[in-house]
Every structure is written in structure tokens, then in C-alpha cells.
Amino acid sequence: MAKGYQTQELKQKLVEILSKSKTGLSGVEISEKLGINRVTMTKYLNIFATEGLLRQKNIGNLNLWFIEEGSEQFEFPDDYFQVKTKFLELLISINEQKVYNLIRNCIHSNANTPKLINEVIIPSIESIQELFEQGKISKSEEKLLGHIISNSIQMLNLITTEINPRKNIIIISADSKSALIAESASASFHSDGWNVSALGDMSDSINVIFDLDLQKFLGKVWTKKNGIMIIVIFSDTEEGLKFFSQSVNSIKGKFGKNLNLVLCSKIKKNTLAKADLFANSLETVLQWSETTFERSIN
């Protein structure tokens, strides 16, 4: 790319010059201002439009480019707290499109996905659950807000990243209440290059044949037993922790020492649920998983 622009730097320059123009700029004008070949510039303008950063409008014989309404640049890590406050405010006011614009702006501003999950998404999940338990929002509203959060997480989960075939993980929610945290984990692990199999809420699979089902599934997604496999269970109940830990432990011997079990819950650790790690936060699970992978290759 001309002048040695990196993609993120180019986005920032575009936002800067287009924000100053009330009438928009043509591709030719943008190319001249940035000193970039017109063909190359057109390619990037189209990419950024697909990402939702820009929009194009035909005015007469001209194709003009504008910054998408609601676009803004953040400076991370300084702005995580600002985004956290804004995300929750927009969420509670059910301003769905502005919530998505905010997440999109964070992506354009090169936010770190695990940090965005831990400092913005998860606190919002917990706040919504508290509001519902306190009777301040209805069940219908809780469901809608959960849907908006889920869509926000999926936007982060769609960011392209290089996957390491030796880093494998299966993520399970033992109940519906833990589903959004499990989705958050999926996006975080994906951004760190893990090959993620996200199974979602598996509470309807609590039966005597689940261990056989899981064994077959492992045989398909971890065919060559390449690298390590971690199964992470998120649960809000002791029953969920006990059932899924027993199911995984019953088949661990068939897959070797590189199959690990992690249980993540706010419930106090109990002796009925056995695992390689018992954690109460996603951040702990992420750190332990990376450390375990590093040890496996040394």
C-alpha cells in the first residue's frame, strides 16, 4: 500500500478526512489526499463499506463516499470504560442499531476482543441479569436485551483470525442462564487463534447417553488428536457442573492426557465436580488455557 499505510492507520485517515467533508468525497479525491493508487483505494473503500465504516451515495454522475452515521474512533486501552458505560446505556434504552454501531466502531478502532468481552460485554450481561432479578425489567425485555448482546458477540466472533490447528476447544453451556457467557468465551478464544466448537446451551442433552454422544463428537472434531483439546463447561447450577464433568471424565481415558476439562461457575468449588481447572471467571479460563497450550508444546 502506498506510503506504507497499515489497514488500521488507513481507516483512521479516512475517518479524519471524510469527517471534515459535509458533502462527501469521490474515490479520486480520497486517492489524491492519501497518495494511494486509485485502483488500490477503490478496493479498500469497498472493503470498509462492507465492514460498515463507509457508505456510498450516487449524486449525479459522481459516486461520493461518506462516513457511516454513528461512526467514531476510540483510543484503546483508555476508552474501554467509556465504551462500557455507553454500551450499557444504549442496551438498556433498547437502541439496538446504535449498540451494533458502537461494537462496529470498537472493531474499526482495533479493540482487543478478549478485553472488550471482559470489560464491556460480560459486565453488561451481569447488569441485565441483576435488573431482571430485582424486578426492574420484564422477562420479555431480558430476552430482547440478551438477543442484542448475543448479536454483538457474534459481530466480534466474525472477525477473521488465523487459527492454530493445535489449539482446540469445545465450549458448552449447561443451562440457558450461562449461554451468553459461553458465547463470550467462544469469541474470545476465536480471537486468540483457537479452533472453537461452540455447542451453546446443552441442558436438553442431560441424559444417560450424552457421554457417548460427546465421544463421537470428539472423534469428528479432533480426529488426529493434534495438539490439545480443552472442554469448557459454563454452568449456573451444581447439577450442571456435576453431570457434564462426570460425562467428560468418563471418556477422558480414551483420548489421552491432552484432553482437559475446565469448569467455570460462580458456584463455590465442590468435590462432586472434578476438573483440571475450576474457575469463576472467563479471564482465568483464557489465561490457564494459553498456559496449558504453551506447556504442551515445550
PDB file of C-alpha atoms in Angstrom:
ATOM      1  CA  MET A   1       0.000   0.000   0.000  1.00  0.00           C
ATOM      2  CA  ALA A   2       1.321   3.490  -0.875  1.00  0.00           C
ATOM      3  CA  LYS A   3       3.056   5.482   1.850  1.00  0.00           C
ATOM      4  CA  GLY A   4       3.268   2.299   3.898  1.00  0.00           C
ATOM      5  CA  TYR A   5      -0.211   2.658   5.422  1.00  0.00           C
ATOM      6  CA  GLN A   6      -1.359  -0.190   7.622  1.00  0.00           C
ATOM      7  CA  THR A   7      -5.065  -1.068   7.361  1.00  0.00           C
ATOM      8  CA  GLN A   8      -5.922   0.420  10.749  1.00  0.00           C
ATOM      9  CA  GLU A   9      -3.974   3.589  10.020  1.00  0.00           C
ATOM     10  CA  LEU A  10      -5.760   3.912   6.677  1.00  0.00           C
ATOM     11  CA  LYS A  11      -9.143   3.642   8.423  1.00  0.00           C
ATOM     12  CA  GLN A  12      -8.173   6.411  10.825  1.00  0.00           C
ATOM     13  CA  LYS A  13      -7.031   8.663   7.971  1.00  0.00           C
ATOM     14  CA  LEU A  14     -10.280   8.034   6.085  1.00  0.00           C
ATOM     15  CA  VAL A  15     -12.385   8.875   9.120  1.00  0.00           C
ATOM     16  CA  GLU A  16     -10.333  12.033   9.613  1.00  0.00           C
ATOM     17  CA  ILE A  17     -10.671  13.383   6.061  1.00  0.00           C
ATOM     18  CA  LEU A  18     -14.282  12.289   5.489  1.00  0.00           C
ATOM     19  CA  SER A  19     -15.415  13.708   8.834  1.00  0.00           C
ATOM     20  CA  LYS A  20     -14.293  17.118   7.631  1.00  0.00           C
ATOM     21  CA  SER A  21     -16.390  16.889   4.459  1.00  0.00           C
ATOM     22  CA  LYS A  22     -20.135  17.549   4.716  1.00  0.00           C
ATOM     23  CA  THR A  23     -20.686  16.742   1.035  1.00  0.00           C
ATOM     24  CA  GLY A  24     -18.591  13.552   0.853  1.00  0.00           C
ATOM     25  CA  LEU A  25     -15.574  12.846  -1.334  1.00  0.00           C
ATOM     26  CA  SER A  26     -15.112  10.900  -4.540  1.00  0.00           C
ATOM     27  CA  GLY A  27     -12.728   7.984  -4.791  1.00  0.00           C
ATOM     28  CA  VAL A  28     -10.394  10.120  -6.898  1.00  0.00           C
ATOM     29  CA  GLU A  29     -10.301  12.878  -4.264  1.00  0.00           C
ATOM     30  CA  ILE A  30      -9.632  10.358  -1.487  1.00  0.00           C
ATOM     31  CA  SER A  31      -6.828   8.750  -3.515  1.00  0.00           C
ATOM     32  CA  GLU A  32      -5.184  12.124  -4.077  1.00  0.00           C
ATOM     33  CA  LYS A  33      -5.459  13.186  -0.444  1.00  0.00           C
ATOM     34  CA  LEU A  34      -3.940   9.921   0.791  1.00  0.00           C
ATOM     35  CA  GLY A  35      -1.445   9.463  -2.042  1.00  0.00           C
ATOM     36  CA  ILE A  36      -2.748   5.989  -2.880  1.00  0.00           C
ATOM     37  CA  ASN A  37      -3.280   4.408  -6.303  1.00  0.00           C
ATOM     38  CA  ARG A  38      -6.943   4.738  -7.388  1.00  0.00           C
ATOM     39  CA  VAL A  39      -7.394   1.003  -8.034  1.00  0.00           C
ATOM     40  CA  THR A  40      -5.936   0.111  -4.633  1.00  0.00           C
ATOM     41  CA  MET A  41      -8.005   2.802  -2.936  1.00  0.00           C
ATOM     42  CA  THR A  42     -11.216   1.568  -4.564  1.00  0.00           C
ATOM     43  CA  LYS A  43     -10.540  -1.944  -3.254  1.00  0.00           C
ATOM     44  CA  TYR A  44     -10.145  -0.697   0.310  1.00  0.00           C
ATOM     45  CA  LEU A  45     -13.128   1.640   0.107  1.00  0.00           C
ATOM     46  CA  ASN A  46     -15.307  -1.306  -0.871  1.00  0.00           C
ATOM     47  CA  ILE A  47     -13.874  -3.437   1.954  1.00  0.00           C
ATOM     48  CA  PHE A  48     -14.519  -0.710   4.525  1.00  0.00           C
ATOM     49  CA  ALA A  49     -18.041  -0.217   3.168  1.00  0.00           C
ATOM     50  CA  THR A  50     -18.720  -3.937   3.641  1.00  0.00           C
ATOM     51  CA  GLU A  51     -17.471  -3.622   7.230  1.00  0.00           C
ATOM     52  CA  GLY A  52     -19.946  -0.800   7.823  1.00  0.00           C
ATOM     53  CA  LEU A  53     -17.421   2.009   8.224  1.00  0.00           C
ATOM     54  CA  LEU A  54     -18.309   3.850   4.989  1.00  0.00           C
ATOM     55  CA  ARG A  55     -21.312   4.320   2.758  1.00  0.00           C
ATOM     56  CA  GLN A  56     -21.529   5.360  -0.874  1.00  0.00           C
ATOM     57  CA  LYS A  57     -24.080   7.676  -2.460  1.00  0.00           C
ATOM     58  CA  ASN A  58     -24.622   8.417  -6.137  1.00  0.00           C
ATOM     59  CA  ILE A  59     -25.095  12.156  -6.761  1.00  0.00           C
ATOM     60  CA  GLY A  60     -25.492  12.931 -10.459  1.00  0.00           C
ATOM     61  CA  ASN A  61     -22.531  11.402 -12.231  1.00  0.00           C
ATOM     62  CA  LEU A  62     -20.466  11.236  -9.070  1.00  0.00           C
ATOM     63  CA  ASN A  63     -20.044   8.395  -6.575  1.00  0.00           C
ATOM     64  CA  LEU A  64     -19.337  10.022  -3.221  1.00  0.00           C
ATOM     65  CA  TRP A  65     -18.115   8.366  -0.042  1.00  0.00           C
ATOM     66  CA  PHE A  66     -19.277   9.271   3.467  1.00  0.00           C
ATOM     67  CA  ILE A  67     -18.553   8.058   6.963  1.00  0.00           C
ATOM     68  CA  GLU A  68     -21.428   5.827   8.062  1.00  0.00           C
ATOM     69  CA  GLU A  69     -23.681   7.641  10.526  1.00  0.00           C
ATOM     70  CA  GLY A  70     -22.635   6.943  14.102  1.00  0.00           C
ATOM     71  CA  SER A  71     -19.032   6.060  13.248  1.00  0.00           C
ATOM     72  CA  GLU A  72     -16.379   7.231  15.678  1.00  0.00           C
ATOM     73  CA  GLN A  73     -12.830   6.317  16.587  1.00  0.00           C
ATOM     74  CA  PHE A  74     -11.763   5.153  20.039  1.00  0.00           C
ATOM     75  CA  GLU A  75      -8.324   5.102  21.615  1.00  0.00           C
ATOM     76  CA  PHE A  76      -7.726   1.835  23.412  1.00  0.00           C
ATOM     77  CA  PRO A  77      -6.977   0.894  26.146  1.00  0.00           C
ATOM     78  CA  ASP A  78      -8.027   4.318  27.502  1.00  0.00           C
ATOM     79  CA  ASP A  79     -11.576   4.168  26.134  1.00  0.00           C
ATOM     80  CA  TYR A  80     -12.728   0.734  27.390  1.00  0.00           C
ATOM     81  CA  PHE A  81     -14.505   2.308  30.375  1.00  0.00           C
ATOM     82  CA  GLN A  82     -16.208   4.873  28.114  1.00  0.00           C
ATOM     83  CA  VAL A  83     -17.405   2.081  25.810  1.00  0.00           C
ATOM     84  CA  LYS A  84     -18.611   0.013  28.788  1.00  0.00           C
ATOM     85  CA  THR A  85     -20.786   2.884  30.044  1.00  0.00           C
ATOM     86  CA  LYS A  86     -22.098   3.728  26.586  1.00  0.00           C
ATOM     87  CA  PHE A  87     -22.838   0.090  25.675  1.00  0.00           C
ATOM     88  CA  LEU A  88     -24.954  -0.469  28.788  1.00  0.00           C
ATOM     89  CA  GLU A  89     -26.801   2.841  28.349  1.00  0.00           C
ATOM     90  CA  LEU A  90     -27.683   2.065  24.720  1.00  0.00           C
ATOM     91  CA  LEU A  91     -28.609  -1.501  25.642  1.00  0.00           C
ATOM     92  CA  ILE A  92     -30.994  -0.553  28.461  1.00  0.00           C
ATOM     93  CA  SER A  93     -32.650   2.083  26.251  1.00  0.00           C
ATOM     94  CA  ILE A  94     -33.079  -0.699  23.618  1.00  0.00           C
ATOM     95  CA  ASN A  95     -31.284   1.366  20.982  1.00  0.00           C
ATOM     96  CA  GLU A  96     -30.357  -1.735  19.016  1.00  0.00           C
ATOM     97  CA  GLN A  97     -28.728  -0.222  15.924  1.00  0.00           C
ATOM     98  CA  LYS A  98     -26.611   2.161  17.998  1.00  0.00           C
ATOM     99  CA  VAL A  99     -25.416  -0.785  20.089  1.00  0.00           C
ATOM    100  CA  TYR A 100     -24.234  -2.512  16.913  1.00  0.00           C
ATOM    101  CA  ASN A 101     -22.666   0.712  15.626  1.00  0.00           C
ATOM    102  CA  LEU A 102     -20.748   1.011  18.882  1.00  0.00           C
ATOM    103  CA  ILE A 103     -19.365  -2.524  18.585  1.00  0.00           C
ATOM    104  CA  ARG A 104     -18.539  -1.887  14.930  1.00  0.00           C
ATOM    105  CA  ASN A 105     -16.664   1.276  15.909  1.00  0.00           C
ATOM    106  CA  CYS A 106     -14.706  -0.680  18.504  1.00  0.00           C
ATOM    107  CA  ILE A 107     -13.717  -3.197  15.833  1.00  0.00           C
ATOM    108  CA  HIS A 108     -12.648  -0.380  13.485  1.00  0.00           C
ATOM    109  CA  SER A 109     -10.639   1.125  16.365  1.00  0.00           C
ATOM    110  CA  ASN A 110      -8.740  -2.161  16.749  1.00  0.00           C
ATOM    111  CA  ALA A 111     -10.124  -3.098  20.170  1.00  0.00           C
ATOM    112  CA  ASN A 112      -8.744  -6.280  21.719  1.00  0.00           C
ATOM    113  CA  THR A 113     -11.626  -8.775  21.594  1.00  0.00           C
ATOM    114  CA  PRO A 114     -10.973 -10.620  24.910  1.00  0.00           C
ATOM    115  CA  LYS A 115     -10.540  -7.269  26.681  1.00  0.00           C
ATOM    116  CA  LEU A 116     -13.736  -5.906  25.098  1.00  0.00           C
ATOM    117  CA  ILE A 117     -15.540  -9.079  26.186  1.00  0.00           C
ATOM    118  CA  ASN A 118     -14.223  -8.922  29.754  1.00  0.00           C
ATOM    119  CA  GLU A 119     -14.589  -5.169  30.294  1.00  0.00           C
ATOM    120  CA  VAL A 120     -17.743  -4.389  28.308  1.00  0.00           C
ATOM    121  CA  ILE A 121     -19.829  -7.431  27.340  1.00  0.00           C
ATOM    122  CA  ILE A 122     -19.675  -9.566  30.493  1.00  0.00           C
ATOM    123  CA  PRO A 123     -20.374  -6.667  32.908  1.00  0.00           C
ATOM    124  CA  SER A 124     -23.420  -5.833  30.767  1.00  0.00           C
ATOM    125  CA  ILE A 125     -24.627  -9.446  30.871  1.00  0.00           C
ATOM    126  CA  GLU A 126     -24.343  -9.383  34.657  1.00  0.00           C
ATOM    127  CA  SER A 127     -26.092  -5.997  34.910  1.00  0.00           C
ATOM    128  CA  ILE A 128     -29.051  -7.198  32.828  1.00  0.00           C
ATOM    129  CA  GLN A 129     -29.377 -10.348  34.957  1.00  0.00           C
ATOM    130  CA  GLU A 130     -29.352  -8.206  38.121  1.00  0.00           C
ATOM    131  CA  LEU A 131     -32.019  -5.869  36.741  1.00  0.00           C
ATOM    132  CA  PHE A 132     -34.236  -8.858  35.924  1.00  0.00           C
ATOM    133  CA  GLU A 133     -33.723 -10.500  39.324  1.00  0.00           C
ATOM    134  CA  GLN A 134     -34.551  -7.184  41.029  1.00  0.00           C
ATOM    135  CA  GLY A 135     -37.791  -6.963  39.024  1.00  0.00           C
ATOM    136  CA  LYS A 136     -36.701  -3.802  37.215  1.00  0.00           C
ATOM    137  CA  ILE A 137     -37.122  -5.316  33.739  1.00  0.00           C
ATOM    138  CA  SER A 138     -39.581  -7.928  32.482  1.00  0.00           C
ATOM    139  CA  LYS A 139     -38.777 -11.383  31.144  1.00  0.00           C
ATOM    140  CA  SER A 140     -39.588 -10.211  27.621  1.00  0.00           C
ATOM    141  CA  GLU A 141     -37.200  -7.276  27.963  1.00  0.00           C
ATOM    142  CA  GLU A 142     -34.489  -9.524  29.395  1.00  0.00           C
ATOM    143  CA  LYS A 143     -34.872 -11.829  26.383  1.00  0.00           C
ATOM    144  CA  LEU A 144     -34.625  -8.938  23.915  1.00  0.00           C
ATOM    145  CA  LEU A 145     -31.563  -7.444  25.608  1.00  0.00           C
ATOM    146  CA  GLY A 146     -29.951 -10.894  25.669  1.00  0.00           C
ATOM    147  CA  HIS A 147     -30.601 -11.180  21.929  1.00  0.00           C
ATOM    148  CA  ILE A 148     -28.901  -7.813  21.306  1.00  0.00           C
ATOM    149  CA  ILE A 149     -25.901  -8.855  23.408  1.00  0.00           C
ATOM    150  CA  SER A 150     -25.698 -12.156  21.548  1.00  0.00           C
ATOM    151  CA  ASN A 151     -25.681 -10.348  18.183  1.00  0.00           C
ATOM    152  CA  SER A 152     -22.944  -8.032  19.474  1.00  0.00           C
ATOM    153  CA  ILE A 153     -20.825 -11.022  20.472  1.00  0.00           C
ATOM    154  CA  GLN A 154     -21.320 -12.612  17.058  1.00  0.00           C
ATOM    155  CA  MET A 155     -20.018  -9.439  15.400  1.00  0.00           C
ATOM    156  CA  LEU A 156     -16.778  -9.964  17.327  1.00  0.00           C
ATOM    157  CA  ASN A 157     -16.806 -13.673  16.537  1.00  0.00           C
ATOM    158  CA  LEU A 158     -16.842 -12.904  12.793  1.00  0.00           C
ATOM    159  CA  ILE A 159     -13.512 -11.056  12.855  1.00  0.00           C
ATOM    160  CA  THR A 160     -11.083 -13.019  10.688  1.00  0.00           C
ATOM    161  CA  THR A 161      -8.155 -14.513  12.553  1.00  0.00           C
ATOM    162  CA  GLU A 162      -5.509 -17.159  11.909  1.00  0.00           C
ATOM    163  CA  ILE A 163      -6.490 -20.439  13.571  1.00  0.00           C
ATOM    164  CA  ASN A 164      -3.853 -22.718  15.114  1.00  0.00           C
ATOM    165  CA  PRO A 165      -4.933 -26.355  14.435  1.00  0.00           C
ATOM    166  CA  ARG A 166      -3.138 -27.446  17.625  1.00  0.00           C
ATOM    167  CA  LYS A 167      -5.356 -25.259  19.832  1.00  0.00           C
ATOM    168  CA  ASN A 168      -8.766 -26.953  20.081  1.00  0.00           C
ATOM    169  CA  ILE A 169     -11.633 -26.138  22.395  1.00  0.00           C
ATOM    170  CA  ILE A 170     -15.252 -27.188  22.910  1.00  0.00           C
ATOM    171  CA  ILE A 171     -17.477 -24.731  24.773  1.00  0.00           C
ATOM    172  CA  ILE A 172     -20.682 -25.878  26.458  1.00  0.00           C
ATOM    173  CA  SER A 173     -23.327 -24.043  28.448  1.00  0.00           C
ATOM    174  CA  ALA A 174     -25.044 -26.310  30.974  1.00  0.00           C
ATOM    175  CA  ASP A 175     -28.073 -24.017  31.222  1.00  0.00           C
ATOM    176  CA  SER A 176     -29.701 -21.096  29.436  1.00  0.00           C
ATOM    177  CA  LYS A 177     -28.512 -18.575  32.020  1.00  0.00           C
ATOM    178  CA  SER A 178     -24.874 -19.351  31.167  1.00  0.00           C
ATOM    179  CA  ALA A 179     -25.375 -19.233  27.394  1.00  0.00           C
ATOM    180  CA  LEU A 180     -24.233 -15.634  26.853  1.00  0.00           C
ATOM    181  CA  ILE A 181     -21.071 -16.163  28.900  1.00  0.00           C
ATOM    182  CA  ALA A 182     -20.345 -19.257  26.809  1.00  0.00           C
ATOM    183  CA  GLU A 183     -20.854 -17.203  23.627  1.00  0.00           C
ATOM    184  CA  SER A 184     -18.478 -14.597  25.015  1.00  0.00           C
ATOM    185  CA  ALA A 185     -15.894 -17.301  25.629  1.00  0.00           C
ATOM    186  CA  SER A 186     -16.277 -18.531  22.060  1.00  0.00           C
ATOM    187  CA  ALA A 187     -15.498 -15.078  20.626  1.00  0.00           C
ATOM    188  CA  SER A 188     -12.549 -14.603  22.986  1.00  0.00           C
ATOM    189  CA  PHE A 189     -10.956 -17.951  22.190  1.00  0.00           C
ATOM    190  CA  HIS A 190     -11.571 -17.465  18.462  1.00  0.00           C
ATOM    191  CA  SER A 191      -9.743 -14.130  18.533  1.00  0.00           C
ATOM    192  CA  ASP A 192      -6.755 -15.859  20.181  1.00  0.00           C
ATOM    193  CA  GLY A 193      -6.490 -18.386  17.344  1.00  0.00           C
ATOM    194  CA  TRP A 194      -8.299 -21.340  18.911  1.00  0.00           C
ATOM    195  CA  ASN A 195     -10.290 -23.786  16.815  1.00  0.00           C
ATOM    196  CA  VAL A 196     -13.612 -23.358  18.615  1.00  0.00           C
ATOM    197  CA  SER A 197     -16.580 -25.741  18.641  1.00  0.00           C
ATOM    198  CA  ALA A 198     -19.331 -23.768  20.378  1.00  0.00           C
ATOM    199  CA  LEU A 199     -22.245 -26.058  21.318  1.00  0.00           C
ATOM    200  CA  GLY A 200     -24.362 -23.471  23.129  1.00  0.00           C
ATOM    201  CA  ASP A 201     -26.977 -24.416  25.718  1.00  0.00           C
ATOM    202  CA  MET A 202     -26.791 -28.200  26.129  1.00  0.00           C
ATOM    203  CA  SER A 203     -29.241 -28.515  29.026  1.00  0.00           C
ATOM    204  CA  ASP A 204     -31.584 -30.579  26.826  1.00  0.00           C
ATOM    205  CA  SER A 205     -28.779 -33.156  26.429  1.00  0.00           C
ATOM    206  CA  ILE A 206     -28.624 -34.097  30.095  1.00  0.00           C
ATOM    207  CA  ASN A 207     -29.324 -37.818  29.771  1.00  0.00           C
ATOM    208  CA  VAL A 208     -27.570 -41.176  30.137  1.00  0.00           C
ATOM    209  CA  ILE A 209     -26.207 -41.266  26.583  1.00  0.00           C
ATOM    210  CA  PHE A 210     -24.539 -37.850  26.498  1.00  0.00           C
ATOM    211  CA  ASP A 211     -21.083 -39.293  27.172  1.00  0.00           C
ATOM    212  CA  LEU A 212     -21.416 -41.490  24.056  1.00  0.00           C
ATOM    213  CA  ASP A 213     -22.623 -38.533  22.024  1.00  0.00           C
ATOM    214  CA  LEU A 214     -19.671 -36.421  23.206  1.00  0.00           C
ATOM    215  CA  GLN A 215     -17.233 -39.225  22.460  1.00  0.00           C
ATOM    216  CA  LYS A 216     -18.451 -39.436  18.850  1.00  0.00           C
ATOM    217  CA  PHE A 217     -18.317 -35.671  18.506  1.00  0.00           C
ATOM    218  CA  LEU A 218     -14.734 -35.537  19.777  1.00  0.00           C
ATOM    219  CA  GLY A 219     -13.794 -38.222  17.264  1.00  0.00           C
ATOM    220  CA  LYS A 220     -15.022 -35.931  14.468  1.00  0.00           C
ATOM    221  CA  VAL A 221     -13.624 -32.555  15.547  1.00  0.00           C
ATOM    222  CA  TRP A 222     -10.328 -33.883  16.965  1.00  0.00           C
ATOM    223  CA  THR A 223      -9.696 -36.706  14.512  1.00  0.00           C
ATOM    224  CA  LYS A 224      -5.885 -36.789  14.672  1.00  0.00           C
ATOM    225  CA  LYS A 225      -5.699 -35.695  18.326  1.00  0.00           C
ATOM    226  CA  ASN A 226      -3.477 -32.873  17.114  1.00  0.00           C
ATOM    227  CA  GLY A 227      -2.243 -30.547  19.866  1.00  0.00           C
ATOM    228  CA  ILE A 228      -4.551 -30.173  22.844  1.00  0.00           C
ATOM    229  CA  MET A 229      -8.308 -30.237  23.355  1.00  0.00           C
ATOM    230  CA  ILE A 230      -9.978 -28.342  26.179  1.00  0.00           C
ATOM    231  CA  ILE A 231     -13.642 -28.788  27.061  1.00  0.00           C
ATOM    232  CA  VAL A 232     -15.033 -25.806  28.962  1.00  0.00           C
ATOM    233  CA  ILE A 233     -18.345 -26.098  30.811  1.00  0.00           C
ATOM    234  CA  PHE A 234     -20.162 -22.937  31.933  1.00  0.00           C
ATOM    235  CA  SER A 235     -22.860 -23.598  34.491  1.00  0.00           C
ATOM    236  CA  ASP A 236     -25.069 -21.708  36.903  1.00  0.00           C
ATOM    237  CA  THR A 237     -26.063 -24.852  38.820  1.00  0.00           C
ATOM    238  CA  GLU A 238     -24.306 -27.598  40.758  1.00  0.00           C
ATOM    239  CA  GLU A 239     -26.342 -30.189  38.873  1.00  0.00           C
ATOM    240  CA  GLY A 240     -24.975 -28.963  35.544  1.00  0.00           C
ATOM    241  CA  LEU A 241     -21.391 -28.974  36.785  1.00  0.00           C
ATOM    242  CA  LYS A 242     -21.730 -32.466  38.213  1.00  0.00           C
ATOM    243  CA  PHE A 243     -23.408 -34.021  35.169  1.00  0.00           C
ATOM    244  CA  PHE A 244     -21.134 -32.610  32.488  1.00  0.00           C
ATOM    245  CA  SER A 245     -17.919 -33.107  34.475  1.00  0.00           C
ATOM    246  CA  GLN A 246     -18.823 -36.761  35.058  1.00  0.00           C
ATOM    247  CA  SER A 247     -19.620 -37.224  31.359  1.00  0.00           C
ATOM    248  CA  VAL A 248     -16.291 -35.753  30.244  1.00  0.00           C
ATOM    249  CA  ASN A 249     -14.277 -37.573  32.886  1.00  0.00           C
ATOM    250  CA  SER A 250     -15.842 -40.893  31.859  1.00  0.00           C
ATOM    251  CA  ILE A 251     -14.289 -40.603  28.373  1.00  0.00           C
ATOM    252  CA  LYS A 252     -11.017 -38.765  29.142  1.00  0.00           C
ATOM    253  CA  GLY A 253      -9.044 -42.006  29.296  1.00  0.00           C
ATOM    254  CA  LYS A 254      -9.904 -42.763  25.662  1.00  0.00           C
ATOM    255  CA  PHE A 255      -8.347 -39.525  24.388  1.00  0.00           C
ATOM    256  CA  GLY A 256      -5.122 -39.225  26.374  1.00  0.00           C
ATOM    257  CA  LYS A 257      -3.530 -36.598  28.581  1.00  0.00           C
ATOM    258  CA  ASN A 258      -4.038 -33.758  26.113  1.00  0.00           C
ATOM    259  CA  LEU A 259      -7.787 -33.710  26.741  1.00  0.00           C
ATOM    260  CA  ASN A 260      -8.514 -31.219  29.534  1.00  0.00           C
ATOM    261  CA  LEU A 261     -11.693 -30.271  31.377  1.00  0.00           C
ATOM    262  CA  VAL A 262     -12.422 -26.780  32.684  1.00  0.00           C
ATOM    263  CA  LEU A 263     -15.450 -25.837  34.789  1.00  0.00           C
ATOM    264  CA  CYS A 264     -16.409 -22.168  35.023  1.00  0.00           C
ATOM    265  CA  SER A 265     -19.036 -21.093  37.537  1.00  0.00           C
ATOM    266  CA  LYS A 266     -19.722 -18.625  40.345  1.00  0.00           C
ATOM    267  CA  ILE A 267     -20.693 -21.614  42.485  1.00  0.00           C
ATOM    268  CA  LYS A 268     -18.189 -22.468  45.192  1.00  0.00           C
ATOM    269  CA  LYS A 269     -15.932 -25.368  44.203  1.00  0.00           C
ATOM    270  CA  ASN A 270     -17.298 -28.729  45.314  1.00  0.00           C
ATOM    271  CA  THR A 271     -15.826 -32.226  45.427  1.00  0.00           C
ATOM    272  CA  LEU A 272     -18.561 -33.745  43.269  1.00  0.00           C
ATOM    273  CA  ALA A 273     -17.324 -31.986  40.133  1.00  0.00           C
ATOM    274  CA  LYS A 274     -13.771 -32.910  39.128  1.00  0.00           C
ATOM    275  CA  ALA A 275     -11.800 -30.936  36.550  1.00  0.00           C
ATOM    276  CA  ASP A 276      -8.316 -29.803  35.538  1.00  0.00           C
ATOM    277  CA  LEU A 277      -9.386 -26.273  36.397  1.00  0.00           C
ATOM    278  CA  PHE A 278     -12.279 -24.869  38.393  1.00  0.00           C
ATOM    279  CA  ALA A 279     -12.585 -21.130  37.656  1.00  0.00           C
ATOM    280  CA  ASN A 280     -15.050 -18.358  38.446  1.00  0.00           C
ATOM    281  CA  SER A 281     -14.164 -16.013  35.557  1.00  0.00           C
ATOM    282  CA  LEU A 282     -13.618 -16.218  31.815  1.00  0.00           C
ATOM    283  CA  GLU A 283     -10.369 -14.274  32.142  1.00  0.00           C
ATOM    284  CA  THR A 284      -8.932 -17.051  34.339  1.00  0.00           C
ATOM    285  CA  VAL A 285     -10.045 -19.696  31.839  1.00  0.00           C
ATOM    286  CA  LEU A 286      -8.357 -17.849  28.950  1.00  0.00           C
ATOM    287  CA  GLN A 287      -5.070 -17.425  30.810  1.00  0.00           C
ATOM    288  CA  TRP A 288      -4.982 -21.040  32.007  1.00  0.00           C
ATOM    289  CA  SER A 289      -5.778 -22.381  28.536  1.00  0.00           C
ATOM    290  CA  GLU A 290      -2.957 -20.417  26.896  1.00  0.00           C
ATOM    291  CA  THR A 291      -0.512 -21.534  29.592  1.00  0.00           C
ATOM    292  CA  THR A 292      -1.602 -25.160  29.217  1.00  0.00           C
ATOM    293  CA  PHE A 293      -1.123 -24.984  25.447  1.00  0.00           C
ATOM    294  CA  GLU A 294       2.351 -23.456  25.799  1.00  0.00           C
ATOM    295  CA  ARG A 295       3.379 -26.217  28.204  1.00  0.00           C
ATOM    296  CA  SER A 296       2.103 -28.875  25.802  1.00  0.00           C
ATOM    297  CA  ILE A 297       4.470 -27.770  23.031  1.00  0.00           C
ATOM    298  CA  ASN A 298       7.567 -27.414  25.215  1.00  0.00           C
TER     299      ASN A 298
END
